[in-house]
Coordinates of N, CA and C in Angstrom, one line a residue:
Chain J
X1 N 0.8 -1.2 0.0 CA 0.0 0.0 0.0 C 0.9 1.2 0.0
X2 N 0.0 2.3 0.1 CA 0.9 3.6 0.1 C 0.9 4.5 1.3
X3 N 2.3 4.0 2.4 CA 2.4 5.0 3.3 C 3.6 5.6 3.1
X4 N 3.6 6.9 4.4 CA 5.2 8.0 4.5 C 5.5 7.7 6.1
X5 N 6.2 7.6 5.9 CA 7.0 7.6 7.2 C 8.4 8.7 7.6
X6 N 7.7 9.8 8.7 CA 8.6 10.7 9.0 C 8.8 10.5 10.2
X7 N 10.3 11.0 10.8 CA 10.3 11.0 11.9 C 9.7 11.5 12.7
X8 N 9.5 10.8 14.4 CA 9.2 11.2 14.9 C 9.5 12.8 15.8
X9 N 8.5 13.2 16.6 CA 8.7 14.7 16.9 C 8.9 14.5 18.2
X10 N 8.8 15.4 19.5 CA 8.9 16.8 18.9 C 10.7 17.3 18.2
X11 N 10.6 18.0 17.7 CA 12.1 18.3 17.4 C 12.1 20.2 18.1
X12 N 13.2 20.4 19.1 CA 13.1 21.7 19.4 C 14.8 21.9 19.0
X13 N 15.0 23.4 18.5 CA 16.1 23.9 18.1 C 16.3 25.3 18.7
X14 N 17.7 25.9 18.3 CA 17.5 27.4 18.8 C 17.7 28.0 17.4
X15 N 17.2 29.3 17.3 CA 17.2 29.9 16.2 C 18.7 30.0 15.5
X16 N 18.4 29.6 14.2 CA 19.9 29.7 13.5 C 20.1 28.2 13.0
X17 N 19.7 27.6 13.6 CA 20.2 26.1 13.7 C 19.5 25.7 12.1
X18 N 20.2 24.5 12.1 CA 20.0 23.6 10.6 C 18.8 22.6 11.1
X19 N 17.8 22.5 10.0 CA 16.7 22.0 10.6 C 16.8 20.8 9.4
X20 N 16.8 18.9 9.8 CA 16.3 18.1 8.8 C 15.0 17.6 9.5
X21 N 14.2 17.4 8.5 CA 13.5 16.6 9.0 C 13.3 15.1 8.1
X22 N 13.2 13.9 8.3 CA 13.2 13.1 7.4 C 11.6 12.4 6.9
X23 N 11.9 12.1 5.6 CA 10.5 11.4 5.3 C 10.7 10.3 4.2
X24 N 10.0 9.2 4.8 CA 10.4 8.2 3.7 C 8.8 7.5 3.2
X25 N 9.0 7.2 1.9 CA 7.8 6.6 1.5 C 7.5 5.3 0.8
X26 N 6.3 5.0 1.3 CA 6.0 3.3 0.4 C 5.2 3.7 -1.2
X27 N 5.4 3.6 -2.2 CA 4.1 3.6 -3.0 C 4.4 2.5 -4.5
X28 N 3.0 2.8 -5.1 CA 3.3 2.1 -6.0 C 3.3 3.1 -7.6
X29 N 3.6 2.7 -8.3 CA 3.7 4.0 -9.5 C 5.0 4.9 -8.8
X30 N 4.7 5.9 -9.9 CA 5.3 7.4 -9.4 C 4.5 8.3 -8.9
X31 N 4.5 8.5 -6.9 CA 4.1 9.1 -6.3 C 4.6 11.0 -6.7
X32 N 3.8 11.7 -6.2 CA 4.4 12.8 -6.4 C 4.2 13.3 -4.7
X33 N 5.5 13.9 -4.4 CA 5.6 14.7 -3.2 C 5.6 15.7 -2.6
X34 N 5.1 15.8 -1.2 CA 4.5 17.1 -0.8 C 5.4 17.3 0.8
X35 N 5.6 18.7 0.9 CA 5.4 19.1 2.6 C 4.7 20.0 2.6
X36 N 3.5 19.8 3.7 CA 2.9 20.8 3.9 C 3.1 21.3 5.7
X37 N 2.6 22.5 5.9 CA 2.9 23.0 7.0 C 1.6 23.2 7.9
X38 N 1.7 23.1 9.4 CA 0.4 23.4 10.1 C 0.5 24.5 11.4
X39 N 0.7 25.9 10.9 CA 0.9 26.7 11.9 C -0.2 26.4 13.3
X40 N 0.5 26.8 14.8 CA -0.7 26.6 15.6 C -2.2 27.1 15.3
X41 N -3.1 26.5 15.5 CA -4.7 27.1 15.1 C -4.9 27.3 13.8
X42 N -3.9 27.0 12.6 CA -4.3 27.0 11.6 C -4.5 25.5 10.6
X43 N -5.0 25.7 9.4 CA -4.6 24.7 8.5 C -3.6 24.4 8.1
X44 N -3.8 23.5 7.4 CA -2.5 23.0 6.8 C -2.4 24.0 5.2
X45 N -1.0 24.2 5.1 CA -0.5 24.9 4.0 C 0.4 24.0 3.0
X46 N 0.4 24.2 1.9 CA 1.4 23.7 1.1 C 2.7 24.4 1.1
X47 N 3.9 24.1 1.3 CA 4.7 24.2 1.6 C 6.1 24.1 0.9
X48 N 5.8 23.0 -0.3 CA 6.9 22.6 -0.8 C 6.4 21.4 -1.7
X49 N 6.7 21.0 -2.8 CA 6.4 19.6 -3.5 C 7.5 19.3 -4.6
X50 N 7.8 17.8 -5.1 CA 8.3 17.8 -6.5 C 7.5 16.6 -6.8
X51 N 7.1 16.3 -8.1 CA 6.8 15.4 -9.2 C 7.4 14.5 -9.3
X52 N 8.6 14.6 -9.8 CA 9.3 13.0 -10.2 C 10.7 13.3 -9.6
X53 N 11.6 12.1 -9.7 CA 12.4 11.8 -9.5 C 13.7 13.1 -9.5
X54 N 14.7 13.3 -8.4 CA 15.6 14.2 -8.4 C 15.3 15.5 -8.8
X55 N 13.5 15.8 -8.6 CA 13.3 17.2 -8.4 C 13.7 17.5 -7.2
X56 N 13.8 19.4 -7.0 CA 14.3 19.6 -6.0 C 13.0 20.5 -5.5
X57 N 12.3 20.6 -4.6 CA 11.2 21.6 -4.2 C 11.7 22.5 -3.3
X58 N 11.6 24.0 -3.2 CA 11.9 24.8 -2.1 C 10.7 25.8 -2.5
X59 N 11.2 26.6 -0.8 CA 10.1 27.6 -0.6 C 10.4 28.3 0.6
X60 N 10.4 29.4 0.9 CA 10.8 30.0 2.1 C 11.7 29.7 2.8
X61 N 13.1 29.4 2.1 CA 14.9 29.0 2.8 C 14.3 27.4 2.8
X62 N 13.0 26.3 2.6 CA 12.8 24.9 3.0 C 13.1 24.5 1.9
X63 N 14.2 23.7 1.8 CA 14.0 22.4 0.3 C 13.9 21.1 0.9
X64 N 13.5 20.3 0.0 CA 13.5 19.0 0.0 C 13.9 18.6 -1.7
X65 N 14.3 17.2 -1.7 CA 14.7 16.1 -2.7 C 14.4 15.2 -2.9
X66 N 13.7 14.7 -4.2 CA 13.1 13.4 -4.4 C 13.5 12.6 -4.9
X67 N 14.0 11.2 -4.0 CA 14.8 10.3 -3.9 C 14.4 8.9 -4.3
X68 N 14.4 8.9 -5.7 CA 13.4 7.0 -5.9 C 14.6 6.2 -5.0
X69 N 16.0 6.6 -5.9 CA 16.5 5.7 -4.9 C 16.4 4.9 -3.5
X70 N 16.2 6.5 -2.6 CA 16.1 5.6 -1.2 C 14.8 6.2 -0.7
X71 N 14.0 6.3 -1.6 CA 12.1 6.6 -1.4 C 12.2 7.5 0.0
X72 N 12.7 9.0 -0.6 CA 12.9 10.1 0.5 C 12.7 11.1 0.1
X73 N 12.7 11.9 1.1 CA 12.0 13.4 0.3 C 12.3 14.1 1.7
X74 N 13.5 14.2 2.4 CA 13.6 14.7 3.5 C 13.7 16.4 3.5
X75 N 13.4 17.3 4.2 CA 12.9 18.3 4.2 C 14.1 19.1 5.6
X76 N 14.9 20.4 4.6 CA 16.0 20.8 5.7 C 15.8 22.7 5.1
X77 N 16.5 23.1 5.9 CA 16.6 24.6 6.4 C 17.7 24.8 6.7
X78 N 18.5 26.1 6.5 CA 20.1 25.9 6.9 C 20.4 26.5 7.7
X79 N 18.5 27.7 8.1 CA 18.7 28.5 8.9 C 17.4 28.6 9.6
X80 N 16.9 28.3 11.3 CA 15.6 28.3 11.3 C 14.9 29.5 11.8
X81 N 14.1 30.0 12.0 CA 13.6 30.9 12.7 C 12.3 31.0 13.6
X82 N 12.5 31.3 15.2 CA 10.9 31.3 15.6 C 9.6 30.7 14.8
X83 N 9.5 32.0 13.8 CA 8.5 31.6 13.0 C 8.1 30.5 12.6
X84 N 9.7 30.1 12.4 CA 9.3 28.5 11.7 C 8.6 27.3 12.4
X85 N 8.1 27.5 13.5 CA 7.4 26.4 14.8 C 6.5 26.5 14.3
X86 N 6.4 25.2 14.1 CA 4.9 24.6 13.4 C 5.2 22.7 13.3
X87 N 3.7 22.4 12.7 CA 3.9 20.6 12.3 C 4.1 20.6 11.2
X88 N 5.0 19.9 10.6 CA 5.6 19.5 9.4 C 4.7 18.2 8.9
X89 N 4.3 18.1 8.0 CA 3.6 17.0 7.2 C 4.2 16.7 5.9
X90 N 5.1 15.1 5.7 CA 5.2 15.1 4.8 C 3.8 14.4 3.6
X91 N 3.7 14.3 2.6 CA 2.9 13.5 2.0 C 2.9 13.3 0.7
X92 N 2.1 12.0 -0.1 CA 2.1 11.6 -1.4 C 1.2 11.7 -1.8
X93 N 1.1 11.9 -3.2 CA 0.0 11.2 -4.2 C 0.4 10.1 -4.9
X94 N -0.6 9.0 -4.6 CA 0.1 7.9 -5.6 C 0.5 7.5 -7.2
X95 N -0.1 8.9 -8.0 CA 0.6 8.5 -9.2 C 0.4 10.2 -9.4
X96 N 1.1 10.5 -10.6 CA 1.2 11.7 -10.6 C 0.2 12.3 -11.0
X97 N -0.2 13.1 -9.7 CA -1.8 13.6 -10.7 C -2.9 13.0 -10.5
X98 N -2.8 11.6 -11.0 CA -3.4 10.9 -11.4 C -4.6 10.8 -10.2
X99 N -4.5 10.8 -9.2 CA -5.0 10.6 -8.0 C -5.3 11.7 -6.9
X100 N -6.6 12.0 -6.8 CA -7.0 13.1 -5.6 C -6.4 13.1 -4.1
X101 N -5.9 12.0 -4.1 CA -5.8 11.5 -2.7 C -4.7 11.5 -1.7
X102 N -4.6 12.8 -0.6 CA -3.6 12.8 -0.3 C -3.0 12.1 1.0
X103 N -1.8 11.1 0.8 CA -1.5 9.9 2.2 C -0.6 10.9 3.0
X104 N -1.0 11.2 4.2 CA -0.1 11.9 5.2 C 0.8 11.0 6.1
X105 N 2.0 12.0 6.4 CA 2.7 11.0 7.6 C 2.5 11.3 8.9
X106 N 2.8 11.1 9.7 CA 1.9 11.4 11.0 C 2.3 12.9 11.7
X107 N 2.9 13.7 11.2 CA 3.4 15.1 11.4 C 4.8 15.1 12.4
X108 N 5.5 16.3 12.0 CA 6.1 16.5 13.3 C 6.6 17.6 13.8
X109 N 6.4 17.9 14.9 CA 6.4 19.5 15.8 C 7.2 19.9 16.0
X110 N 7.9 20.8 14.9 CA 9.0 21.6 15.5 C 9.2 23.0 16.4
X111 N 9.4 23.1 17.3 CA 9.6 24.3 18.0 C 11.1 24.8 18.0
X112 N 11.1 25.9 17.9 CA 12.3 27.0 17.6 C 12.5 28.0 18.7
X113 N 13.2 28.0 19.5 CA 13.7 28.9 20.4 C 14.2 30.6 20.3
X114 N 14.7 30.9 20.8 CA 14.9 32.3 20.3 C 16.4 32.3 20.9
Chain P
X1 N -9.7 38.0 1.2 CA -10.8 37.0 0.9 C -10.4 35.6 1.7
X2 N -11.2 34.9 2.5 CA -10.8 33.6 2.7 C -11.1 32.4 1.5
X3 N -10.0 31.8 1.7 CA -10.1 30.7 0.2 C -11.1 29.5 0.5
X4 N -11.0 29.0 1.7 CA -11.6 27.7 2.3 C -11.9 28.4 3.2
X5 N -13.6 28.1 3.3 CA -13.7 28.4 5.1 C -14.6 27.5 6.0
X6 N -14.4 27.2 7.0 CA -15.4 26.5 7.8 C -16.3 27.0 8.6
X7 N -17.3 26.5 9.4 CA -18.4 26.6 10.5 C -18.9 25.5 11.1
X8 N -19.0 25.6 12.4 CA -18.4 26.6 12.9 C -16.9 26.3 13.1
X9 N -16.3 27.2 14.1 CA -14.7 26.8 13.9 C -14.8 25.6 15.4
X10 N -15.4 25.9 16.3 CA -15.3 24.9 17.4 C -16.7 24.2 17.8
X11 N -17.1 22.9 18.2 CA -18.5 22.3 18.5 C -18.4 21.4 19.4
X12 N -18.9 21.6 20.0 CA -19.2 21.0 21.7 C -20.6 20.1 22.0
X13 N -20.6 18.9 21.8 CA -21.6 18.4 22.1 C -21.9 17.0 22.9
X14 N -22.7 16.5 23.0 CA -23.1 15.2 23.9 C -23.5 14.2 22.9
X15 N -22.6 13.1 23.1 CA -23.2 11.7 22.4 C -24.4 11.8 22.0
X16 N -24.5 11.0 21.0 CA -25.6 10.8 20.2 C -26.4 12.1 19.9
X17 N -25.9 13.0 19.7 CA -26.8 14.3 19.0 C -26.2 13.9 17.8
X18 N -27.3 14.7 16.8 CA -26.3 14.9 15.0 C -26.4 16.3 14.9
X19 N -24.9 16.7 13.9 CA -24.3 17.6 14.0 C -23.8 17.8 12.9
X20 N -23.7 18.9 12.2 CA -23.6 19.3 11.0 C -22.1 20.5 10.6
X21 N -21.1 20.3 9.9 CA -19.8 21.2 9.6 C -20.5 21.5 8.2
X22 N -20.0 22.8 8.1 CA -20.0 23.3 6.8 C -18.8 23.8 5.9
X23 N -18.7 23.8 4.4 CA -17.4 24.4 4.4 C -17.7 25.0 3.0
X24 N -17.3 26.0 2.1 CA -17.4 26.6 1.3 C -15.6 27.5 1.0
X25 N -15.7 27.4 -0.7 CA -14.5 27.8 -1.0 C -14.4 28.4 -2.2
X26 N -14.2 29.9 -1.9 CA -14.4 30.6 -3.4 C -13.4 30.3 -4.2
X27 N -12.4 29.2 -5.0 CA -11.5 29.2 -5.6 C -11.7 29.1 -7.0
X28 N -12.7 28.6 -7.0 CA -13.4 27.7 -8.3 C -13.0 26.8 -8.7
X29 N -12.6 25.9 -7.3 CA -11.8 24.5 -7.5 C -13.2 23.7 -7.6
X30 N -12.8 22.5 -8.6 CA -13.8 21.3 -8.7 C -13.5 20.1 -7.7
X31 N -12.7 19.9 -6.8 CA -13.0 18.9 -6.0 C -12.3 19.2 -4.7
X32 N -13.5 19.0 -4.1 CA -13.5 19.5 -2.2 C -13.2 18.0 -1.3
X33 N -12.8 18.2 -0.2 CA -12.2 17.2 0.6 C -12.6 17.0 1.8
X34 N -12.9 16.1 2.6 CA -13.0 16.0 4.4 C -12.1 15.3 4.9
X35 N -11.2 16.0 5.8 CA -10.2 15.0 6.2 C -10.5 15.1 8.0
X36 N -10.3 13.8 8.9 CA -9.8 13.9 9.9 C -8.6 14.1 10.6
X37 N -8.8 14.8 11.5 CA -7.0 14.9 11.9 C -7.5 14.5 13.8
X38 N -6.8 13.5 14.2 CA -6.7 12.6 15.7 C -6.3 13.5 16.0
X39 N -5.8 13.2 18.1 CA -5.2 13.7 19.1 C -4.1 13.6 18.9
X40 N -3.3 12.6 18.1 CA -2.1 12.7 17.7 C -1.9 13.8 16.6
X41 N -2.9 14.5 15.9 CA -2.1 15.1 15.1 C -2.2 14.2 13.8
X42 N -2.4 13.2 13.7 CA -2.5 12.3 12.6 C -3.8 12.3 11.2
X43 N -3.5 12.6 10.2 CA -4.4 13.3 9.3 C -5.0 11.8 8.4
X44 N -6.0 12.0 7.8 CA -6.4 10.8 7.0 C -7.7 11.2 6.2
X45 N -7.7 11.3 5.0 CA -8.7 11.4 4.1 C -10.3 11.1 4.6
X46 N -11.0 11.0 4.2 CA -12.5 10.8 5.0 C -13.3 10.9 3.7
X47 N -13.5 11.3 2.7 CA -14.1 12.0 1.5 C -13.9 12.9 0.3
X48 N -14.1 12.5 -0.7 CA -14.0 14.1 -1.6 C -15.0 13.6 -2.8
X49 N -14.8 15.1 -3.1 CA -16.2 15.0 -3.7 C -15.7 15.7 -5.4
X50 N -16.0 15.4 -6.9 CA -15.6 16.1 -8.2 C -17.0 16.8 -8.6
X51 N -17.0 18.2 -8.6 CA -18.7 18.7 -9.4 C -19.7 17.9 -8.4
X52 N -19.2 17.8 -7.6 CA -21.0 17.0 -6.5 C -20.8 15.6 -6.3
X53 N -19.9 14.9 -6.9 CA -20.4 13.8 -7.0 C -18.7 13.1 -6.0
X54 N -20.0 11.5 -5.5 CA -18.2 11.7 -4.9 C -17.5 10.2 -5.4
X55 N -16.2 10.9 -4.9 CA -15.0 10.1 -5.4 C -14.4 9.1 -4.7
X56 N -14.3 9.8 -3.6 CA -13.5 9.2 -2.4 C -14.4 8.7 -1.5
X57 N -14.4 7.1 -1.4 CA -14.9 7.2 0.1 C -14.3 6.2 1.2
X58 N -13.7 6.8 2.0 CA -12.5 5.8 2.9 C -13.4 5.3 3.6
X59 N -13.1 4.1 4.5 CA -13.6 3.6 5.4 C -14.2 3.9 6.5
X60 N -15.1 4.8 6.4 CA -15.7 5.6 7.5 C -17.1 5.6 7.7
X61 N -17.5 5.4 9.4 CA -18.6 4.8 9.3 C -19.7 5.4 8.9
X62 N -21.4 4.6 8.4 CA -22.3 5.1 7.6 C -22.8 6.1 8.5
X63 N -22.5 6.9 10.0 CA -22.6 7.7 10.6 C -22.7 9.1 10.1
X64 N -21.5 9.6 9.1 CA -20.8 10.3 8.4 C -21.6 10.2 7.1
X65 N -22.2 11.4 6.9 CA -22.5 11.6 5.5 C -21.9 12.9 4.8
X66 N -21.6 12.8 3.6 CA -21.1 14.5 2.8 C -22.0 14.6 2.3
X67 N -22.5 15.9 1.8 CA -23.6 16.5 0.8 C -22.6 17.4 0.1
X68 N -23.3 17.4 -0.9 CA -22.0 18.7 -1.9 C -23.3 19.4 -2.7
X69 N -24.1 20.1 -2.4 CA -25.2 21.4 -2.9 C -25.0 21.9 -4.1
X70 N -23.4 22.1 -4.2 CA -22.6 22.6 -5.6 C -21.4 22.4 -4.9
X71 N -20.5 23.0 -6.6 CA -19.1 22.5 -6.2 C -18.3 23.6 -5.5
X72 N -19.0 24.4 -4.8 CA -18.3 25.7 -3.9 C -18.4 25.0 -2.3
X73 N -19.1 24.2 -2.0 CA -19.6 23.8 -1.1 C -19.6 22.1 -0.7
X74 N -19.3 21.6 0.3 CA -19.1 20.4 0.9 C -19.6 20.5 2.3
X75 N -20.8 20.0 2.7 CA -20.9 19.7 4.5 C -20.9 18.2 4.8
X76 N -20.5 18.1 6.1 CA -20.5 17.2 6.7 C -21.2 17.1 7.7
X77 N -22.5 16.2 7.8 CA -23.2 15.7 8.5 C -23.0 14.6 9.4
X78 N -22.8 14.3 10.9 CA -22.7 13.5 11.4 C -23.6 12.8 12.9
X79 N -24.4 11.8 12.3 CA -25.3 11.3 13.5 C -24.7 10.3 14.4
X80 N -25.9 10.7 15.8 CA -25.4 9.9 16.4 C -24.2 9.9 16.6
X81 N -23.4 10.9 17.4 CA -22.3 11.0 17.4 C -21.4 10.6 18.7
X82 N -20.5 9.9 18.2 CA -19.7 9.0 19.7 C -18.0 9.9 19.9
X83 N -17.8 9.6 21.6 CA -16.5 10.0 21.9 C -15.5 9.7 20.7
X84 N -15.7 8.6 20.3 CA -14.4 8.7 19.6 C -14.7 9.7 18.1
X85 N -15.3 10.4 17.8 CA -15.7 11.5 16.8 C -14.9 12.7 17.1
X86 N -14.4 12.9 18.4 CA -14.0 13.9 19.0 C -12.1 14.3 18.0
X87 N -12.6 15.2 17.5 CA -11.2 15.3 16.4 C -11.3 16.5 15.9
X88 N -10.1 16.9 15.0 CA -10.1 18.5 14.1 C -10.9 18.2 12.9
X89 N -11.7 18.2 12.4 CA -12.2 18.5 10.3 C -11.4 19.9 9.9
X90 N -10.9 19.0 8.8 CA -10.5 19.7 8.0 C -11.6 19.5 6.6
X91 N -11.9 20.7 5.9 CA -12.4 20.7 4.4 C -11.0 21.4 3.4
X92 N -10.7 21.0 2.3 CA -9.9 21.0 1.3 C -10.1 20.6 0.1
X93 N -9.6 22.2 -0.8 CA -10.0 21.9 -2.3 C -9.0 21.7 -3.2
X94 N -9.2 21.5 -4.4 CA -7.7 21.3 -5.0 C -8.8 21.6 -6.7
X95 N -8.1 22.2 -7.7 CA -8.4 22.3 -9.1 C -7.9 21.4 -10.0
X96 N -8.9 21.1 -10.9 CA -9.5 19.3 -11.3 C -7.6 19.3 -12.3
X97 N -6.9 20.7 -12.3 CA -5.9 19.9 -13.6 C -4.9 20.0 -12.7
X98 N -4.9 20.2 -11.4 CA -3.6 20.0 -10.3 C -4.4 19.5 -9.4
X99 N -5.0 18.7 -9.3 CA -5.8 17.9 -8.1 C -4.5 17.9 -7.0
X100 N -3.7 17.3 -6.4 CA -2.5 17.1 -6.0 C -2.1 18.2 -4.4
X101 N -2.2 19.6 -5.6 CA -2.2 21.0 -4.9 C -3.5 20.8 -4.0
X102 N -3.4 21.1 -2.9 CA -5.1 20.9 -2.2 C -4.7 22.5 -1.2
X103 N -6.3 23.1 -0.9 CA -5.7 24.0 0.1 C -6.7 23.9 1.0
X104 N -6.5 24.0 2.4 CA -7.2 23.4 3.8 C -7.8 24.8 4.1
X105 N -8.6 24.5 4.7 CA -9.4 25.6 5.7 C -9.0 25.6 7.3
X106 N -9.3 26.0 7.9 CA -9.0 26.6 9.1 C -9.1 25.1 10.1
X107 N -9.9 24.2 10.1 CA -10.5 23.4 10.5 C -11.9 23.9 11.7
X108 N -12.1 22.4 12.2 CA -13.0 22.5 13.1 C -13.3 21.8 13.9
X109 N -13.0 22.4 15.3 CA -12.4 20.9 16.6 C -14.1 20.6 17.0
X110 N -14.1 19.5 17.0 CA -14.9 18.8 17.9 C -15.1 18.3 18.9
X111 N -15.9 18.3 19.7 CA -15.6 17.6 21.1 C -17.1 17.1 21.5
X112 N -16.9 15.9 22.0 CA -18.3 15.1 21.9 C -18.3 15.4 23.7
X113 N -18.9 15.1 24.3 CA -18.8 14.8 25.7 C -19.3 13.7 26.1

């Protein structure tokens, strides 16, 4: 079937610091990849994605890489900020497009210090 | 303008009443979504719906019904409602030639008592 598996949370840093977070996935086809973000009290945002294989997705200093090889899509920052506290969600679609359906991984809570 | 919105944003109620979320989304996306999200934080599809009609339906009990009135619009109707119901809804739309892209609403915590 088609799951993501990220690590577990909480993850706390102090501001400045390099932030990974990892995400690995099961699917079948070519999934296309997602991070989305969940500020407190809010929804979730899209945040970052790539399509196929050895795209690179960024957005706001966050990239990630899409890894058929080792079915990963880990999600880093070189520099974090306050701001940046929030749940990280990685997630797939199981074929590109092709599918409305988006599989989440169980989130994870980063908090950023000052 | 809000893209996705819900109602209410919080609902408080006692087993076995039925209870009604609403969600509406000026984007002029064609397919809307219901997702639950646990105490953990853990998210999982629940529904969606293309032009009204639906597409998705995960394993969720006949408790739970979606109506979709038009395609601006998705509510979530839920009878007979038990503790374990007690969670955030999320509604989320996505446009039919990037389905993929989805954008969430605010949500809407529940709490059964």
């Amino acid at each position: 079937g088609n799951s993501v598996t990220q690590m577990e949370g909480p993850v706390t840093l102090s501001e400045e610091a390099f932030l990974t977070i990892n995400c690995t996935y099961t699917a079948t086809g070519y999934p296309s990849l997602f991070w989305y973000v969940q500020y407190p009290g809010e929804g979730l945002q899209l945040l970052l994605k790539a399509t196929k294989a050895d795209d690179k997705g960024s957005n706001k200093g966050f990239e990630a890489t899409y890894r058929k090889e080792t079915t990963s899509f880990h999600l880093e920052k070189g520099s974090v900020q306050v701001s940046d506290s929030a749940v990280y969600f990685c997630a797939l679609t199981p074929t590109q497009g092709g599918s409305e359906k988006l599989v989440f991984g169980k989130g994870t809570k980063l908090t950023v210090n000052p | 303008d809000t893209a996705v919105s819900q109602t209410p944003k919080y609902l408080v109620t006692q087993m076995g009443n039925d209870k009604s979320i609403k969600c509406e989304q000026n984007l002029g996306h064609d397919t809307m979504y219901w997702y639950k999200q646990d105490s953990k934080k853990f998210l999982k599809i629940m529904f969606s719906y293309n032009n009204k009609e639906l597409i998705i339906n995960e394993t969720v009990p006949n408790r739970f019904s979606p109506k979709s009135p038009d395609k601006a619009h998705l509510n979530l109707h839920i009878n007979s409602l038990e503790l374990g119901d007690s969670a955030v809804y999320f509604c989320a739309s996505s446009p039919a030639s990037k389905s993929s892209e989805q954008y969430f609403g605010p949500g809407t915590r529940l709490t059964v008592t």
